[in-house]
Short mmCIF file of C-alpha atoms and ligand atoms in Angstrom, two decimals:
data_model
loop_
_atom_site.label_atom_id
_atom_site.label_comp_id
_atom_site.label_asym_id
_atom_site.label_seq_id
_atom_site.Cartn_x
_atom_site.Cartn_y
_atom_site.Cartn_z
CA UNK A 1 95.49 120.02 108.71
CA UNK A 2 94.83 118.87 112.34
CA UNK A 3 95.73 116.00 114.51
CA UNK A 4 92.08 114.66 113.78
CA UNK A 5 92.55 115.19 110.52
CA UNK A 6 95.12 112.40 110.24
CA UNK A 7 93.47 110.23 112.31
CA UNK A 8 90.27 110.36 110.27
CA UNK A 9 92.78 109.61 106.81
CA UNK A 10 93.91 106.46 109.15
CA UNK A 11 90.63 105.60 109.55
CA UNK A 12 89.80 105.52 105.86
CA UNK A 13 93.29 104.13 104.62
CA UNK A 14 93.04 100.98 103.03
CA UNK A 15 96.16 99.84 104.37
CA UNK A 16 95.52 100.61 108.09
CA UNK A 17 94.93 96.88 108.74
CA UNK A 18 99.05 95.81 107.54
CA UNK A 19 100.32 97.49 110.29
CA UNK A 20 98.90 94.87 112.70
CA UNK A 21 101.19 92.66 111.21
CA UNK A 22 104.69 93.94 112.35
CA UNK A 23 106.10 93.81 115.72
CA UNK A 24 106.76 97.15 116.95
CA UNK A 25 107.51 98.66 119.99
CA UNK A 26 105.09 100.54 122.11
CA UNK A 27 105.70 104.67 121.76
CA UNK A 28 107.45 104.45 118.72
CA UNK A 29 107.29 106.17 115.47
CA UNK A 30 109.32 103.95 113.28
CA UNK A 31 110.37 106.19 110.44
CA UNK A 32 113.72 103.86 109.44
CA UNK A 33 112.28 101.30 107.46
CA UNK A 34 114.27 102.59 104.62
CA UNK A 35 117.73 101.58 106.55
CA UNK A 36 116.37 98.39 108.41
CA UNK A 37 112.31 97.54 107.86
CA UNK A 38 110.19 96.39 110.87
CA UNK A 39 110.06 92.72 111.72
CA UNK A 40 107.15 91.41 110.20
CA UNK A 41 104.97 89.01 113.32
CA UNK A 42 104.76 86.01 111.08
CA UNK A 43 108.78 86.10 110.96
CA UNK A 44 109.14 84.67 114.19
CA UNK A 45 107.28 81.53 114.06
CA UNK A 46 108.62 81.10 110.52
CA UNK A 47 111.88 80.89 111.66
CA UNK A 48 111.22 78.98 114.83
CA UNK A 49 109.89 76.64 112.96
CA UNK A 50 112.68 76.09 110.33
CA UNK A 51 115.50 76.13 113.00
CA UNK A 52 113.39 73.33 115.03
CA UNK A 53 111.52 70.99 113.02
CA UNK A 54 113.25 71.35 109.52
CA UNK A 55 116.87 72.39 110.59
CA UNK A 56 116.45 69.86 114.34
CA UNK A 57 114.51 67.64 113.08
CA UNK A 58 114.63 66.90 109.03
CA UNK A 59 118.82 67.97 109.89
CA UNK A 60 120.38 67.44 105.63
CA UNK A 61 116.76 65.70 104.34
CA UNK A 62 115.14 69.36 104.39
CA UNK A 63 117.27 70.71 101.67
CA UNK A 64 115.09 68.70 99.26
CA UNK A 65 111.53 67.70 101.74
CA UNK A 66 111.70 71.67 103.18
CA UNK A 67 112.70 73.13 99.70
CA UNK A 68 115.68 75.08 100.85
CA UNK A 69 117.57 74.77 97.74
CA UNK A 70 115.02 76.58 96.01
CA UNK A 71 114.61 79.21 98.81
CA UNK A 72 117.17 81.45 96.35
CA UNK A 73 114.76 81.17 92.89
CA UNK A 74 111.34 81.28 94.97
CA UNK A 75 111.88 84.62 96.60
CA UNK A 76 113.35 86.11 93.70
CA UNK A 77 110.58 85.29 91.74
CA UNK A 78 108.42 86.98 94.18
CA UNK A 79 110.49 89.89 94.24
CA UNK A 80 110.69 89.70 90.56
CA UNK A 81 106.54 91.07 90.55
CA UNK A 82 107.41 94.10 92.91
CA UNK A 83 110.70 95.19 89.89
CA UNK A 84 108.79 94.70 86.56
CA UNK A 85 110.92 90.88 86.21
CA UNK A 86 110.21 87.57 84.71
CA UNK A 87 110.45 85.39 87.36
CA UNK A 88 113.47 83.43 86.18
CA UNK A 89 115.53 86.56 86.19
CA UNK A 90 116.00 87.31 89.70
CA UNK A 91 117.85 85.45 92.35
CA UNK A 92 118.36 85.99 96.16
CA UNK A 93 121.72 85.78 96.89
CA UNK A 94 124.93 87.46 98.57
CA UNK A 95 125.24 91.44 99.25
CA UNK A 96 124.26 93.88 97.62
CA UNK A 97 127.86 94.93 96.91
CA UNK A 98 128.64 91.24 95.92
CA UNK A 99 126.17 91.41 93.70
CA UNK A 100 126.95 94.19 92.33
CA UNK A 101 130.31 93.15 91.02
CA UNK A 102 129.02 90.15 89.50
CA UNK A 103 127.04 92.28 87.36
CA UNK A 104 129.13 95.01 86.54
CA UNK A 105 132.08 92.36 85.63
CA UNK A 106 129.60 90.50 83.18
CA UNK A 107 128.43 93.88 81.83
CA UNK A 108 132.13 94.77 81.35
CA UNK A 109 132.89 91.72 79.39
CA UNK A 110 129.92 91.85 77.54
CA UNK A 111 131.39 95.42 75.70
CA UNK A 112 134.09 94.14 75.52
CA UNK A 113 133.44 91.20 73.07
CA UNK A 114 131.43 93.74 71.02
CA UNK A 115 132.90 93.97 67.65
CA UNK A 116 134.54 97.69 67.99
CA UNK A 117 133.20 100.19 65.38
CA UNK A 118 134.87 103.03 66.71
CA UNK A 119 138.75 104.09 67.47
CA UNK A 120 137.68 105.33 70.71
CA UNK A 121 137.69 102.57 73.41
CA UNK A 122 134.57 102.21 75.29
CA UNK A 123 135.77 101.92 78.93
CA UNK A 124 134.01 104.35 80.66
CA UNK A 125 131.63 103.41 83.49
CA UNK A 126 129.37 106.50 84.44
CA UNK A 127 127.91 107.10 87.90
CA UNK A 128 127.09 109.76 90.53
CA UNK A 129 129.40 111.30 92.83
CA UNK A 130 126.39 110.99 95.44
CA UNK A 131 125.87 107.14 94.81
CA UNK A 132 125.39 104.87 97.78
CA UNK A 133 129.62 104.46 98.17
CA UNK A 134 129.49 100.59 98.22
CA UNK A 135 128.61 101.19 94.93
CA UNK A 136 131.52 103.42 94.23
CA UNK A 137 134.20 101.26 95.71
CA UNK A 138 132.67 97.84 94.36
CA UNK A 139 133.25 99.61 90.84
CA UNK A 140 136.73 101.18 91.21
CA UNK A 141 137.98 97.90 92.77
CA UNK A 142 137.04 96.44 89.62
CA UNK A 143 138.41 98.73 88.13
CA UNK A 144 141.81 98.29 89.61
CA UNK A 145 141.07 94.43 89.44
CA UNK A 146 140.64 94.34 85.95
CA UNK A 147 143.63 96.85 85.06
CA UNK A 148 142.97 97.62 81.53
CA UNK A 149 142.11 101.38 81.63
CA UNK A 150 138.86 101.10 82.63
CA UNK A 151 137.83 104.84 83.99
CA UNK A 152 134.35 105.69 86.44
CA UNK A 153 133.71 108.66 85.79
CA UNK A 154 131.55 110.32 89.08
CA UNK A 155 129.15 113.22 87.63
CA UNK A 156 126.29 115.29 89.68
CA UNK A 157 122.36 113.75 89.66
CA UNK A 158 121.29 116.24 86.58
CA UNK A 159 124.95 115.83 84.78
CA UNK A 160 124.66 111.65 84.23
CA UNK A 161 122.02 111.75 80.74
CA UNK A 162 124.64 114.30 79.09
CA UNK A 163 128.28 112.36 80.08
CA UNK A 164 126.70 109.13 78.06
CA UNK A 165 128.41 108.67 75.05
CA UNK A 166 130.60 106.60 72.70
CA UNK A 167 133.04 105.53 75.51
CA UNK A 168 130.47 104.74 77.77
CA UNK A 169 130.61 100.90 78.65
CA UNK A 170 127.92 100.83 81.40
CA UNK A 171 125.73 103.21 83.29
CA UNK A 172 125.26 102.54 86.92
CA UNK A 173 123.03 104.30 89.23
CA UNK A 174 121.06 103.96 92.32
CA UNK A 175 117.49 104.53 91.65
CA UNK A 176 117.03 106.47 94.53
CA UNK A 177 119.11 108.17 96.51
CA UNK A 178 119.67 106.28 99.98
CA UNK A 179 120.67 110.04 101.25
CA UNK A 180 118.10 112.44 99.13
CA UNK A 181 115.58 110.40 98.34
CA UNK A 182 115.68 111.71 94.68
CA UNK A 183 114.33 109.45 92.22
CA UNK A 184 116.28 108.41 88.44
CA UNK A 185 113.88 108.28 85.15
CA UNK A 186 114.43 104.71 84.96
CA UNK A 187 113.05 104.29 81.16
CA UNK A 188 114.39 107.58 79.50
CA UNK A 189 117.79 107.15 81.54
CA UNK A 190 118.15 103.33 79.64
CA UNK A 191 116.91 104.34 76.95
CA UNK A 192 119.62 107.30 76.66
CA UNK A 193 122.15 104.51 77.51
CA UNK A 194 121.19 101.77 75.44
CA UNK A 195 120.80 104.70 72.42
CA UNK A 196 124.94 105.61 73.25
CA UNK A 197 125.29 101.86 72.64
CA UNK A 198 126.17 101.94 76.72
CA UNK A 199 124.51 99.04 79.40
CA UNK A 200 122.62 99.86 82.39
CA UNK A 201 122.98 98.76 85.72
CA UNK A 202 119.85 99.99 88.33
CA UNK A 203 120.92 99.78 92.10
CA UNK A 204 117.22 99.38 93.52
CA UNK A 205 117.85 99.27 97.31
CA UNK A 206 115.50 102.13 98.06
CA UNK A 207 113.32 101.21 95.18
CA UNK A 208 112.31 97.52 96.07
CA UNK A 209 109.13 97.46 97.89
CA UNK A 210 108.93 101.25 98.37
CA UNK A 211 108.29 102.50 94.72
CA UNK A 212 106.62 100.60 91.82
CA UNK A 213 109.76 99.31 89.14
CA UNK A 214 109.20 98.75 85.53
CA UNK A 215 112.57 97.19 84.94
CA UNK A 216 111.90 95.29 81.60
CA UNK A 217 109.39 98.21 80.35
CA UNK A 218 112.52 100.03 80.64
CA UNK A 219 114.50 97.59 78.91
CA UNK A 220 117.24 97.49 81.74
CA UNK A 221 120.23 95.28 81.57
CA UNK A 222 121.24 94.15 84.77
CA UNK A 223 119.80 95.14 88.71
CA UNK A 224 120.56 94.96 92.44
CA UNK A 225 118.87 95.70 95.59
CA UNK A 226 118.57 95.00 99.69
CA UNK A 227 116.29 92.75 101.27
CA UNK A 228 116.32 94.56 104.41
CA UNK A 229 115.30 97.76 103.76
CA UNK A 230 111.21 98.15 102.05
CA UNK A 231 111.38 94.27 102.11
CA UNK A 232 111.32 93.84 105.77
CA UNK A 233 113.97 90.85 105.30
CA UNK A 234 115.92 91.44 108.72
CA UNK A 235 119.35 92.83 109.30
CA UNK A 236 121.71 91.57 107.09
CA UNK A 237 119.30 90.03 104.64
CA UNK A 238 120.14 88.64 101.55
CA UNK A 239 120.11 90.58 98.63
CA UNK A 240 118.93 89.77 95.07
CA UNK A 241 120.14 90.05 91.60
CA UNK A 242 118.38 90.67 88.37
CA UNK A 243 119.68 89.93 84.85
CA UNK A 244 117.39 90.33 81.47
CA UNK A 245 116.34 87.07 80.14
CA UNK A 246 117.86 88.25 76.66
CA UNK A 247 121.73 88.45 78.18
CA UNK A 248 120.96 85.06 79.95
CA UNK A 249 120.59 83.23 76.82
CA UNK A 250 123.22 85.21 75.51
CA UNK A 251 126.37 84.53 77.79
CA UNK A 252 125.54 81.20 77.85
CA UNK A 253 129.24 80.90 75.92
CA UNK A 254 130.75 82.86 78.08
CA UNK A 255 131.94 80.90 80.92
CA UNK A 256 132.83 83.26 83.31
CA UNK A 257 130.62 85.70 82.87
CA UNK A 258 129.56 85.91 86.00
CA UNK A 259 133.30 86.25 87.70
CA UNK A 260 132.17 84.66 91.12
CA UNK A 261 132.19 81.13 89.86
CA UNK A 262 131.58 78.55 92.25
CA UNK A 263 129.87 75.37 92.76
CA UNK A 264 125.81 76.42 93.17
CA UNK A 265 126.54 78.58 90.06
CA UNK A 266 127.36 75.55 88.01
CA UNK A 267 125.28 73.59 85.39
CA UNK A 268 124.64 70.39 87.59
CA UNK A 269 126.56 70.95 91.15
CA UNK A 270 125.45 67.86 92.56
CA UNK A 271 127.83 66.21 89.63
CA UNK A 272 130.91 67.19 91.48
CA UNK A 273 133.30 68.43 87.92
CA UNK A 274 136.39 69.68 88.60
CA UNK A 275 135.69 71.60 84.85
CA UNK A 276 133.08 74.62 85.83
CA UNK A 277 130.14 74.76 83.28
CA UNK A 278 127.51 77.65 84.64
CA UNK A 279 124.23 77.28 84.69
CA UNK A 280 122.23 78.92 81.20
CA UNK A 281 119.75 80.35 83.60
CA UNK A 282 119.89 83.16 86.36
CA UNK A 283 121.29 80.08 89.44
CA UNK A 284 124.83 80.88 87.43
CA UNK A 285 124.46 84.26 89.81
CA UNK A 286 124.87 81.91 92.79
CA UNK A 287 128.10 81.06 94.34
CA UNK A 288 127.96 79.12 97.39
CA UNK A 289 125.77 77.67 99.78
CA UNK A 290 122.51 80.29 100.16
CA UNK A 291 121.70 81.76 103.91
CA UNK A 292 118.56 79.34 104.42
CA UNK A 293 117.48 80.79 107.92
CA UNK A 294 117.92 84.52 106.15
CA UNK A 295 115.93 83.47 103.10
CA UNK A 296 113.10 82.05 105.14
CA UNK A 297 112.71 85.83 106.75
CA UNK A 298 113.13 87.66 103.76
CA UNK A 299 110.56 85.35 102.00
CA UNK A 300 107.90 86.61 104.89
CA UNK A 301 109.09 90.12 104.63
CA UNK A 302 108.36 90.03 100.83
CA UNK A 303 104.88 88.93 101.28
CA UNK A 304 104.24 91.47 103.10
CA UNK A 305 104.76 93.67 100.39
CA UNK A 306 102.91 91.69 98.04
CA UNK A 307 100.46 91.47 100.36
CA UNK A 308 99.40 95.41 100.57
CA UNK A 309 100.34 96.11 96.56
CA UNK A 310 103.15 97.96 95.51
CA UNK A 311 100.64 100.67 93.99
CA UNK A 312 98.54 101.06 96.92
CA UNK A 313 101.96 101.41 99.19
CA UNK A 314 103.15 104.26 96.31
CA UNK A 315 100.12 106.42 97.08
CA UNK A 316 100.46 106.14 100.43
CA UNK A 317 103.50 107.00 100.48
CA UNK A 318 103.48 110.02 98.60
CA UNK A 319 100.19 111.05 100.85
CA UNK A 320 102.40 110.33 104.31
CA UNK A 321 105.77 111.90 102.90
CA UNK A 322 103.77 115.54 101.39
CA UNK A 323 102.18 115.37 104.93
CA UNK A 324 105.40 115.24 106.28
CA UNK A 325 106.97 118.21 104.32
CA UNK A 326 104.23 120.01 104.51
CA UNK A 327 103.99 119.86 108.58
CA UNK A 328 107.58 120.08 109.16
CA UNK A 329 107.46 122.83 106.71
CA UNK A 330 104.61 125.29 108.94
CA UNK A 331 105.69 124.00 112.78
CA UNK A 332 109.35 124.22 112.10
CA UNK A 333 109.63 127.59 110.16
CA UNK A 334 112.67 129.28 110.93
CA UNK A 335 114.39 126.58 113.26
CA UNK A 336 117.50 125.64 110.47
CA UNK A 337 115.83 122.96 108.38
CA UNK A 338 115.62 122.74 104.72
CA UNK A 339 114.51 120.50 102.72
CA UNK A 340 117.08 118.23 101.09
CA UNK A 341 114.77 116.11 98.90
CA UNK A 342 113.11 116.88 96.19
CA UNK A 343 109.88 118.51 96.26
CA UNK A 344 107.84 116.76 93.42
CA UNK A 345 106.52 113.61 94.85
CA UNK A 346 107.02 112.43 90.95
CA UNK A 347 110.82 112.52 91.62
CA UNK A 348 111.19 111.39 95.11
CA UNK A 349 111.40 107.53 96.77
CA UNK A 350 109.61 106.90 99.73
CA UNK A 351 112.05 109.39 102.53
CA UNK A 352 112.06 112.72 103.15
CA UNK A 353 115.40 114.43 104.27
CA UNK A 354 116.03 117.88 105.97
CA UNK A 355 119.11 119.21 106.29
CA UNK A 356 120.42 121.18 109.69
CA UNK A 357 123.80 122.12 110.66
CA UNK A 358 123.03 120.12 114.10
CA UNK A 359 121.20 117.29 112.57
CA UNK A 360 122.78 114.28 114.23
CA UNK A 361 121.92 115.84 117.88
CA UNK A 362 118.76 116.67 116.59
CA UNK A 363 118.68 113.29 115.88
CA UNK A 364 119.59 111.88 119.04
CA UNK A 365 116.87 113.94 120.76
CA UNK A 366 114.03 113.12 118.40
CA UNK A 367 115.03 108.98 118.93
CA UNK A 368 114.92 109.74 122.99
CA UNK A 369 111.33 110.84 121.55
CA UNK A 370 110.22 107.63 120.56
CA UNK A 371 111.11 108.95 116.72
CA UNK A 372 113.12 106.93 114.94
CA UNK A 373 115.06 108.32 111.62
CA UNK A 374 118.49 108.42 111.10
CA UNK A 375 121.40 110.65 110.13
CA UNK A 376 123.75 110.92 107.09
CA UNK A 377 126.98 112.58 107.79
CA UNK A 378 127.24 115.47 107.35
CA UNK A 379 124.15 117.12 107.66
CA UNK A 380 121.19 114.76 106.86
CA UNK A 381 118.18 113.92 109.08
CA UNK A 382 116.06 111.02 107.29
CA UNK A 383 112.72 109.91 107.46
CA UNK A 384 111.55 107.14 105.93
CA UNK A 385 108.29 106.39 105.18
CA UNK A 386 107.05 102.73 104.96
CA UNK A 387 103.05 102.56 104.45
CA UNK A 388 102.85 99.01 105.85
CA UNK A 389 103.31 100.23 109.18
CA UNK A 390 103.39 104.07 109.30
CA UNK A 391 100.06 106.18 109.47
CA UNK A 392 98.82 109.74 109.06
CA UNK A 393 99.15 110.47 112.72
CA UNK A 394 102.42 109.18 113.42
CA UNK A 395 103.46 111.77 110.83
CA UNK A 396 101.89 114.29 112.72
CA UNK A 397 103.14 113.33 115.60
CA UNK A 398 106.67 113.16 114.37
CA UNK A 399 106.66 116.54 113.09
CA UNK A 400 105.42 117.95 116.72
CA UNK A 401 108.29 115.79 118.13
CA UNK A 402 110.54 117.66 115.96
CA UNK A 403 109.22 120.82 116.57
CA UNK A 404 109.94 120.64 120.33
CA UNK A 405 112.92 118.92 119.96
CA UNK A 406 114.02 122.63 117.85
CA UNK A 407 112.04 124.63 119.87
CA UNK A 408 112.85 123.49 123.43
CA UNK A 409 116.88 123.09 122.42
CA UNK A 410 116.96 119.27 123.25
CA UNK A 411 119.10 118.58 121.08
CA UNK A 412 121.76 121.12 122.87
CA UNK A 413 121.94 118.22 125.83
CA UNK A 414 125.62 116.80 126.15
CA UNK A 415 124.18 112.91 125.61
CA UNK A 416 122.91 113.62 121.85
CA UNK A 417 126.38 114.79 121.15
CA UNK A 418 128.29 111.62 121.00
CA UNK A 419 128.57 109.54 117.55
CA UNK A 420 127.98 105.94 117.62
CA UNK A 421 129.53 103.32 115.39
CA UNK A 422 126.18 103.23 113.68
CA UNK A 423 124.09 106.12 112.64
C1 LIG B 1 121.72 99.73 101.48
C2 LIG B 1 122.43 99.85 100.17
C3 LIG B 1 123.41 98.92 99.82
C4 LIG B 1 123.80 97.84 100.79
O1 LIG B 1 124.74 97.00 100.31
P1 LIG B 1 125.09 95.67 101.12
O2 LIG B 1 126.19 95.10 100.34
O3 LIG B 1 123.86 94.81 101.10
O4 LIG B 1 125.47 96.07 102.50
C5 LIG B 1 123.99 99.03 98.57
N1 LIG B 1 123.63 100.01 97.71
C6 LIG B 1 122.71 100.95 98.05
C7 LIG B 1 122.34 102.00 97.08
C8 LIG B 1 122.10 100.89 99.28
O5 LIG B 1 121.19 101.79 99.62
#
């Protein structure tokens, strides 16, 4: 494969035209949009125009004439088509992490109002010692919050299907790997929980918008994920939560359920009880006041998703990140990378890692390039692929960039040595 070569797959990719529609730089090859997507163009006057004419203008009236209160509902349902979701199960709201505990809690206290047919308690909450850590600390502080002997239990990638079993009370995972890239079975992973009379949890932060989801073909219970990663929401964007219609209707009774109660989460908030009564549908996953300005960006970034198709992104996406391997692969032979993702496209999200024992120098030097990744202590340089914006020759490209960064010792400079807050 030549240069040429990827320009003339450019020219005949179906998605060439989305990439008009972000913002980017001049001289860059944006390969981060797995840590913080591109800024969509329409974002700008989108926003603009809320902060002056709805916000400055309508002031408290555009919570009903703009539709801000429903800002939360209406981009989850649109989110809801990109994860295999009923619209009325997904919210925008919160973290990640916040969201996160919500659902693990109301998992949680779902086992444990089971009827108990064994002696052995079920209080174990499986995960993987390579989760994102958020994930890790959201459930041991519960954990420790909740102090009745709940135990996570931290196995390897390959390890989680066998350590289900009787004592399992939920199974949560990240779909894929923020740091590898590698890629769950969704279906036969709930399906092995849901068999061990476990729940499931899916962490979809590197899923959303990068990879298509089946999450009620796969019968999952409960689901996060980022709106500023695939979705192009902006930094810090709110997150969403997803919760199968069948334990909606079902923990109705259970009042807090959902541990975060507060005042948007309640049946009629508007009424002003002092006695909380949640909501019977998926608003009982909202606690306060939702980020309107936030929402209004994420709502563009998530059209631009739907936009392109989530299938059409998935094959380009495998195309750009086998390119990828494959170049690094034959112009950086023998220069200390290896590949740290997995191979089979089938099993990998929508980044490609290397691993080299000077990757966050080799980091810096690429970025002074004009190539942006990132790094993941303590070895990790990632690229992430996102098709709305990222072509055949920038992949090229990046992989020359690389190879002179290697070949020529860049890296080696004393300015690429110093870690930043942020990596
Ligand atoms: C990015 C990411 C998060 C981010 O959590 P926030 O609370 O939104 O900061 C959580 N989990 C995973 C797996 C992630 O990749």
């Amino acid at each position: 494969m030549m240069r040429d070569d990827c320009v003339a797959l450019d020219a005949r990719d179906p998605l060439a035209a989305q990439r008009g529609k972000f913002a980017l730089p001049e001289g860059v090859i944006y390969l981060d949009g797995n840590s913080l997507g591109a800024l969509p163009r329409a974002t700008s006057a989108r926003v603009r125009n809320l902060i002056e004419h709805e916000w400055g203008e309508g002031l408290i009236r555009s919570w009903n004439a703009a539709h801000w209160i429903d800002l939360p509902r209406r981009v989850g349902a649109k989110i809801a088509q990109l994860i295999g979701a009923h619209p009325d199960e997904v919210l925008c709201a919160d973290s990640t992490s916040i969201n996160l505990f919500k659902v693990l809690t109301t998992a949680l206290r779902m086992q444990a109002s089971r009827p108990q047919v064994s002696l052995r308690q079920r209080n174990v909450i499986v995960s993987e010692k390579a989760n994102f850590p958020t994930d890790l600390y959201v459930a041991q502080g519960l954990v420790d919050l909740l102090g009745q002997g709940h135990e996570l239990k931290l196995v390897e990638f390959d390890e989680v299907a066998g350590t289900i079993d009787d004592r399992t009370a939920v199974v949560m995972l990240t779909h894929v790997n923020y740091k590898t890239g590698a890629m769950h079975d969704m279906r036969a992973l709930t399906s092995r929980a849901h068999g061990a009379g476990a729940l499931m949890v899916w962490d979809l932060s590197h899923s959303a918008g990068a990879v298509p989801v089946a999450l009620n073909a796969a019968a999952a219970d409960f689901a996060v994920g980022c709106g500023y990663k695939y979705l192009n929401g902006g930094p810090g964007a709110p997150a969403f939560v997803f919760v199968a219609g069948r334990h909606l209707a079902a923990i109705v009774d259970d009042t807090y359920a959902q541990p975060l109660a507060g005042w948007l989460g309640h049946h009629a908030p508007f009424d002003f009880d002092a006695h909380y009564r949640p909501a019977d549908s998926i608003d009982r996953y909202a606690v306060g006041t939702p980020s309107v300005v936030a929402l209004s960006a994420l709502e563009v970034g998530v059209d631009t998703v739907l936009a392109a198709g989530i299938d059409a992104l998935r094959a380009k996406s495998i195309a750009l990140t086998q390119l990828f391997i494959e170049l690094v692969e034959q112009h950086c032979a023998g220069q200390g990378l290896s590949l740290a993702s997995p191979r089979n496209a089938e099993q990998r999200g929508s980044q490609v890692c290397f691993s080299h024992p000077h990757a966050y120098a080799v980091m810096q030097a690429l970025i002074q390039r004009g190539v942006i990744g990132d790094f993941r202590a303590p070895d990790i340089l990632r690229f992430g692929f996102a098709p709305l914006y990222v072509g055949h020759a920038d992949v090229w490209d990046a992989a020359q960039a690389l190879h002179q960064v290697l070949a020529k010792h860049e890296w080696q400079r004393a300015e690429f040595q110093t870690r930043e807050a942020v990596t």
